């Protein structure tokens, strides 16, 4: 069974899909853990809610950045090479 | 008033979802939106200083950032603040308490608070105006007027790298100013470890210091680029897959548009300013 079609286009599409998929695993787990810890600490000390929310947003942005590194490489493979 | 506002927002989103010229073309190239063709070509001795789409957006956000503070303060600050003064005071208090007081140590606070505040306001305004459709598309329809499109000046690695280089030079300068060159390098490796571990930790800390250049710039760049590409691709999804079932992507695109505009634009500016403050703080007083 021979491969039909453009192998290069198929490889580029595959690269984009795999980069997005694998890049979302780690940060997904990380953000879930972070929000769980936030809920836990607000339940322990409700009066610190404002400060904890500030730290939560900081952690969210830093963790989400990791998925964008992977997505960026996928875009580079798809659109540029 | 509410109905007028809702109608205005719907009209804005509608401007985006009308890829007029794209229906005429058979291929859909979203990456062309991020290609910069010069409007006014200026070449000085090998440097390309042309005025292109990104430069125009940077100029607009500069005027807005400067006007944001100056026109309120020039008019005279009052005890009963006007709405504009209220807004400026809100932003100032936010940057003061949530960003600068948390990260900058007292010895350098008054020196670098304007820098951190400028980073927040400039990047924030750049990110926010990138969601307003302006006639800067790469194709034209309706008699020569370029298509309405979105473009973010910070979706360009040159812009974010320039801002990151400023932060890099500033925090290294502050570290050298506070400890001296040898002392600054000594703060990278903590005291109470045996020499083998110390050299290892020193090498790792030096590497992570250099990689801050990459991570700080790419974080902002990739967030803005990915957000805008997602919106463009979901708006043109019908053309991309050549099948009207792609209409399902339009509500997803609208959701991402509002999610990005309301949350990610300001959050990324906050993160950039906060990390700059943290790096300056670590260089002056390392928390080891």
Coordinates of C-alpha atoms in Angstrom, one line a residue:
Chain A
X1 CA 0.0 0.0 0.0
X2 CA 1.7 3.1 -1.2
X3 CA 1.3 6.5 0.4
X4 CA -0.6 8.9 -1.8
X5 CA -0.6 12.6 -1.6
X6 CA 1.9 15.1 -0.4
X7 CA 4.0 13.6 2.4
X8 CA 5.4 17.0 3.4
X9 CA 1.9 18.4 3.9
X10 CA 0.9 15.4 5.9
X11 CA 4.0 15.7 8.1
X12 CA 3.4 19.4 8.7
X13 CA -0.2 18.8 9.7
X14 CA 0.8 15.9 12.0
X15 CA 3.5 18.1 13.6
X16 CA 0.9 20.8 14.4
X17 CA -1.6 18.3 15.8
X18 CA 1.0 16.4 17.9
X19 CA 2.6 19.6 19.2
X20 CA -0.7 21.0 20.4
X21 CA -1.8 17.7 21.9
X22 CA 1.4 16.9 23.8
X23 CA 2.0 20.4 24.8
X24 CA -1.4 20.6 26.6
X25 CA -0.9 17.6 28.8
X26 CA 1.6 19.1 31.4
X27 CA 0.1 22.5 31.7
X28 CA -3.4 21.0 32.0
X29 CA -2.3 19.0 35.0
X30 CA -0.5 21.9 36.4
X31 CA -3.4 24.4 36.1
X32 CA -5.8 21.8 37.7
X33 CA -3.4 21.3 40.6
X34 CA -3.0 25.0 41.1
X35 CA -6.7 25.7 41.1
X36 CA -7.3 22.8 43.5
X37 CA -4.7 24.3 45.9
X38 CA -6.4 27.7 45.6
X39 CA -9.8 26.3 46.5
X40 CA -8.2 24.5 49.4
X41 CA -6.4 27.5 50.8
X42 CA -9.4 29.8 50.4
X43 CA -11.5 27.2 52.3
X44 CA -8.9 27.2 55.1
X45 CA -8.6 31.0 55.3
X46 CA -11.4 32.9 53.5
X47 CA -10.1 36.3 54.6
X48 CA -6.9 35.9 52.4
X49 CA -9.0 35.4 49.3
X50 CA -7.8 38.5 47.5
X51 CA -4.1 37.8 48.0
X52 CA -4.5 34.2 47.0
X53 CA -6.4 35.1 43.9
X54 CA -3.5 37.4 42.9
X55 CA -1.0 34.6 43.3
X56 CA -3.3 32.3 41.4
X57 CA -3.4 34.5 38.4
X58 CA 0.4 34.8 38.4
X59 CA 0.7 31.0 38.5
X60 CA -1.9 30.6 35.8
X61 CA -0.1 32.8 33.4
X62 CA 3.3 31.2 34.0
X63 CA 1.9 27.7 33.5
X64 CA -0.2 28.5 30.4
X65 CA 3.0 29.9 28.8
X66 CA 4.4 26.4 28.6
X67 CA 1.6 25.2 26.3
X68 CA 2.2 28.2 24.1
X69 CA 5.9 27.2 23.7
X70 CA 4.7 23.9 22.2
X71 CA 2.0 25.5 20.2
X72 CA 4.4 28.0 18.8
X73 CA 6.7 25.3 17.6
X74 CA 3.8 23.6 15.9
X75 CA 2.9 26.8 14.1
X76 CA 6.5 27.2 13.0
X77 CA 6.5 23.7 11.6
X78 CA 3.2 24.2 9.9
X79 CA 3.5 27.7 8.4
X80 CA 7.1 28.3 8.0
X81 CA 9.0 25.1 7.1
Chain B
X1 CA -27.5 52.7 26.4
X2 CA -27.2 49.0 27.1
X3 CA -28.8 48.1 23.8
X4 CA -26.5 50.5 22.0
X5 CA -23.5 48.9 23.7
X6 CA -24.7 45.4 22.8
X7 CA -25.3 46.5 19.2
X8 CA -21.8 48.0 19.0
X9 CA -20.1 44.9 20.3
X10 CA -22.1 42.7 17.8
X11 CA -21.1 45.0 15.0
X12 CA -17.5 44.7 16.0
X13 CA -17.6 41.0 16.0
X14 CA -19.6 41.0 12.7
X15 CA -16.8 43.0 11.1
X16 CA -14.4 40.3 12.0
X17 CA -16.6 37.4 10.8
X18 CA -17.0 38.9 7.3
X19 CA -13.9 37.7 5.4
X20 CA -15.1 39.3 2.3
X21 CA -12.2 38.9 0.0
X22 CA -11.4 35.4 1.3
X23 CA -14.6 34.0 -0.1
X24 CA -13.2 35.0 -3.5
X25 CA -9.9 33.2 -3.0
X26 CA -9.5 29.5 -2.9
X27 CA -6.7 29.3 -0.4
X28 CA -6.8 30.7 3.2
X29 CA -3.5 32.0 4.5
X30 CA -3.9 33.3 8.0
X31 CA -0.2 33.7 8.5
X32 CA -0.3 36.5 5.8
X33 CA -2.0 38.7 8.4
X34 CA 1.2 38.8 10.4
X35 CA 3.4 39.6 7.5
X36 CA 4.6 43.2 7.6
X37 CA 4.7 45.1 4.3
X38 CA 6.0 48.6 4.6
X39 CA 3.6 51.5 4.2
X40 CA 6.4 54.1 4.0
X41 CA 9.8 52.6 3.1
X42 CA 12.7 54.1 5.1
X43 CA 16.1 52.5 4.8
X44 CA 19.0 54.2 6.7
X45 CA 22.4 52.7 6.1
X46 CA 21.4 49.0 6.0
X47 CA 18.7 49.3 8.8
X48 CA 15.2 48.8 7.8
X49 CA 13.2 51.5 9.6
X50 CA 10.1 51.4 7.4
X51 CA 6.8 52.4 8.8
X52 CA 4.7 49.3 8.6
X53 CA 1.6 48.0 10.3
X54 CA 3.3 47.2 13.6
X55 CA 5.0 50.6 13.7
X56 CA 1.6 52.3 13.2
X57 CA 0.1 50.2 16.0
X58 CA 3.0 51.0 18.3
X59 CA 2.6 54.7 17.6
X60 CA -1.1 54.6 18.4
X61 CA -0.4 52.8 21.7
X62 CA 2.4 55.2 22.6
X63 CA 0.1 58.2 22.1
X64 CA -2.6 56.5 24.1
X65 CA -0.2 55.6 26.9
X66 CA 1.3 59.0 27.2
X67 CA -2.1 60.8 26.9
X68 CA -3.6 58.4 29.5
X69 CA -1.5 60.1 32.2
X70 CA -0.7 63.5 30.9
X71 CA -4.1 64.8 30.0
X72 CA -5.6 63.9 33.3
X73 CA -2.8 65.4 35.4
X74 CA -2.4 68.5 33.3
X75 CA -6.0 69.4 33.8
X76 CA -5.4 69.6 37.5
X77 CA -6.0 66.8 40.0
X78 CA -9.1 67.5 42.2
X79 CA -10.3 66.2 45.5
X80 CA -13.5 65.1 43.9
X81 CA -12.1 63.1 41.0
X82 CA -13.6 63.1 37.5
X83 CA -14.1 59.8 35.8
X84 CA -10.9 60.1 33.9
X85 CA -9.0 60.8 37.1
X86 CA -10.7 57.9 38.8
X87 CA -9.5 55.6 36.0
X88 CA -5.9 56.8 36.2
X89 CA -5.9 56.5 40.0
X90 CA -7.3 53.0 39.7
X91 CA -4.5 51.9 37.4
X92 CA -1.9 53.7 39.5
X93 CA -3.0 52.1 42.7
X94 CA -3.2 48.7 41.1
X95 CA 0.4 48.9 39.8
X96 CA 1.6 50.4 43.0
X97 CA 0.1 47.8 45.4
X98 CA -0.2 44.6 43.4
X99 CA 2.9 44.8 41.3
X100 CA 5.6 47.1 42.5
X101 CA 5.2 46.8 46.3
X102 CA 5.1 43.1 46.1
X103 CA 8.2 42.7 44.0
X104 CA 10.6 45.7 44.2
X105 CA 12.7 46.1 47.4
X106 CA 12.6 49.4 49.2
X107 CA 16.1 50.5 48.1
X108 CA 15.2 50.5 44.4
X109 CA 11.5 51.1 44.6
X110 CA 11.4 54.8 43.7
X111 CA 14.0 54.3 40.9
X112 CA 12.2 51.5 39.0
X113 CA 8.5 51.9 39.8
X114 CA 8.0 54.2 36.8
X115 CA 9.6 51.5 34.6
X116 CA 7.4 48.7 35.9
X117 CA 4.3 50.9 35.6
X118 CA 5.2 51.9 32.0
X119 CA 5.7 48.2 31.1
X120 CA 2.2 47.4 32.4
X121 CA 0.4 50.3 30.8
X122 CA 2.3 50.1 27.4
X123 CA 1.9 46.3 27.0
X124 CA -1.7 46.5 28.3
X125 CA -2.7 49.1 25.8
X126 CA -0.9 47.3 23.0
X127 CA -2.7 44.1 23.8
X128 CA -6.1 45.8 24.2
X129 CA -6.1 47.8 21.0
X130 CA -5.2 44.7 19.1
X131 CA -8.7 43.4 19.3
X132 CA -10.3 46.4 17.6
X133 CA -10.8 45.6 13.8
X134 CA -9.0 48.3 11.8
X135 CA -8.5 48.4 8.0
X136 CA -5.1 46.8 8.1
X137 CA -5.8 43.5 6.3
X138 CA -3.5 42.2 3.7
X139 CA -6.2 42.0 1.0
X140 CA -8.4 44.8 -0.2
X141 CA -12.1 44.8 -1.1
X142 CA -14.7 47.5 -1.4
X143 CA -12.7 49.7 -3.7
X144 CA -9.1 49.8 -2.4
X145 CA -9.8 49.9 1.3
X146 CA -7.9 47.1 3.1
X147 CA -10.0 44.5 4.8
X148 CA -10.9 45.0 8.5
X149 CA -8.6 42.7 10.4
X150 CA -7.0 42.3 13.8
X151 CA -3.3 42.8 14.5
X152 CA -1.3 42.9 17.7
X153 CA 1.9 44.8 17.8
X154 CA 3.1 42.4 20.6
X155 CA 2.5 39.4 18.3
X156 CA 5.8 40.3 16.8
X157 CA 8.9 38.8 18.5
X158 CA 10.9 42.0 17.8
X159 CA 8.6 44.1 20.0
X160 CA 8.6 41.7 22.9
X161 CA 12.3 41.0 22.6
X162 CA 13.1 44.7 22.7
X163 CA 11.1 45.1 25.9
X164 CA 12.7 42.0 27.4
X165 CA 16.2 43.3 26.5
X166 CA 15.3 46.5 28.5
X167 CA 14.4 44.4 31.5
X168 CA 17.5 42.2 31.1
X169 CA 19.9 45.1 31.0
X170 CA 18.2 46.8 33.9
X171 CA 18.2 43.9 36.3
X172 CA 21.8 43.0 35.5
X173 CA 22.8 46.6 36.0
X174 CA 21.0 46.7 39.3
X175 CA 22.7 43.5 40.5
X176 CA 26.1 44.8 39.5
X177 CA 25.3 48.2 41.2
X178 CA 24.2 46.6 44.4
X179 CA 26.9 43.9 44.8
X180 CA 29.7 44.6 42.3
X181 CA 30.5 42.3 39.4
X182 CA 32.1 39.5 41.4
X183 CA 29.6 39.9 44.3
X184 CA 26.7 39.6 41.8
X185 CA 28.1 36.4 40.4
X186 CA 28.5 35.1 44.0
X187 CA 24.8 35.7 44.8
X188 CA 24.0 33.1 42.1
X189 CA 25.5 30.3 44.1
X190 CA 24.4 30.1 47.7
X191 CA 26.9 29.9 50.6
X192 CA 26.5 26.7 52.6
X193 CA 27.1 24.0 50.0
X194 CA 30.2 22.0 49.1
X195 CA 32.2 23.3 46.1
X196 CA 31.0 20.7 43.6
X197 CA 27.3 21.4 44.3
X198 CA 28.1 25.1 44.3
X199 CA 29.6 25.1 40.8
X200 CA 26.7 23.0 39.5
X201 CA 24.1 25.4 41.0
X202 CA 26.1 28.4 39.7
X203 CA 26.0 27.0 36.2
X204 CA 22.3 26.2 36.4
X205 CA 21.5 29.6 37.8
X206 CA 23.6 31.4 35.1
X207 CA 21.8 29.4 32.4
X208 CA 18.4 30.1 33.8
X209 CA 19.4 33.8 33.9
X210 CA 20.2 33.8 30.2
X211 CA 17.1 31.8 29.4
X212 CA 14.9 34.5 31.0
X213 CA 15.5 36.5 27.8
X214 CA 13.8 33.7 25.9
X215 CA 11.0 32.9 28.3
X216 CA 9.9 36.4 29.0
X217 CA 9.7 37.5 25.3
X218 CA 8.3 34.2 24.0
X219 CA 5.6 34.1 26.7
X220 CA 4.0 37.4 25.6
X221 CA 4.7 36.8 21.9
X222 CA 3.2 33.3 21.8
X223 CA 0.2 34.2 23.8
X224 CA -0.7 37.1 21.5
X225 CA 0.1 35.2 18.3
X226 CA -1.7 32.1 19.3
X227 CA -4.8 34.0 20.4
X228 CA -5.1 36.0 17.2
X229 CA -4.4 33.0 15.0
X230 CA -7.1 31.0 16.8
X231 CA -9.6 33.8 16.2
X232 CA -8.6 34.1 12.5
X233 CA -8.7 30.4 11.9
X234 CA -12.0 29.9 13.6
X235 CA -13.5 32.8 11.7
X236 CA -12.3 31.4 8.4
X237 CA -12.9 27.7 9.3
X238 CA -15.6 27.4 6.7
X239 CA -13.1 28.3 3.9
X240 CA -10.3 26.2 5.5
X241 CA -12.2 23.0 5.4
X242 CA -14.2 23.9 2.3
X243 CA -17.5 22.7 3.9
X244 CA -20.3 24.6 5.5
X245 CA -20.1 22.3 8.6
X246 CA -17.2 24.6 9.6
X247 CA -19.8 27.1 10.8
X248 CA -19.6 25.3 14.2
X249 CA -16.2 27.1 14.7
X250 CA -17.8 30.6 14.8
X251 CA -19.2 30.4 18.4
X252 CA -15.9 29.0 19.5
X253 CA -14.1 31.9 17.8
X254 CA -16.4 34.4 19.5
X255 CA -15.8 32.8 22.8
X256 CA -12.0 33.0 22.3
X257 CA -12.3 36.6 21.2
X258 CA -14.0 37.7 24.4
X259 CA -11.9 35.4 26.6
X260 CA -8.7 36.8 25.1
X261 CA -9.8 40.5 25.2
X262 CA -11.1 40.4 28.7
X263 CA -8.7 38.1 30.4
X264 CA -5.5 37.3 28.5
X265 CA -4.7 40.9 27.3
X266 CA -4.4 42.4 30.7
X267 CA -3.1 39.3 32.4
X268 CA -0.1 39.1 30.0
X269 CA 0.8 42.7 30.7
X270 CA 0.5 42.1 34.4
X271 CA 2.7 39.0 34.2
X272 CA 5.4 40.8 32.2
X273 CA 5.5 43.8 34.6
X274 CA 5.4 41.5 37.6
X275 CA 8.2 39.3 36.4
X276 CA 10.3 42.3 35.5
X277 CA 9.9 43.6 39.1
X278 CA 10.7 40.1 40.5
X279 CA 13.9 39.9 38.4
X280 CA 15.0 43.3 39.6
X281 CA 14.2 42.3 43.2
X282 CA 16.1 39.0 42.9
X283 CA 19.1 40.8 41.5
X284 CA 19.3 43.3 44.4
X285 CA 18.2 41.0 47.3
X286 CA 18.4 37.4 46.4
X287 CA 16.0 35.3 48.6
X288 CA 18.4 32.4 49.0

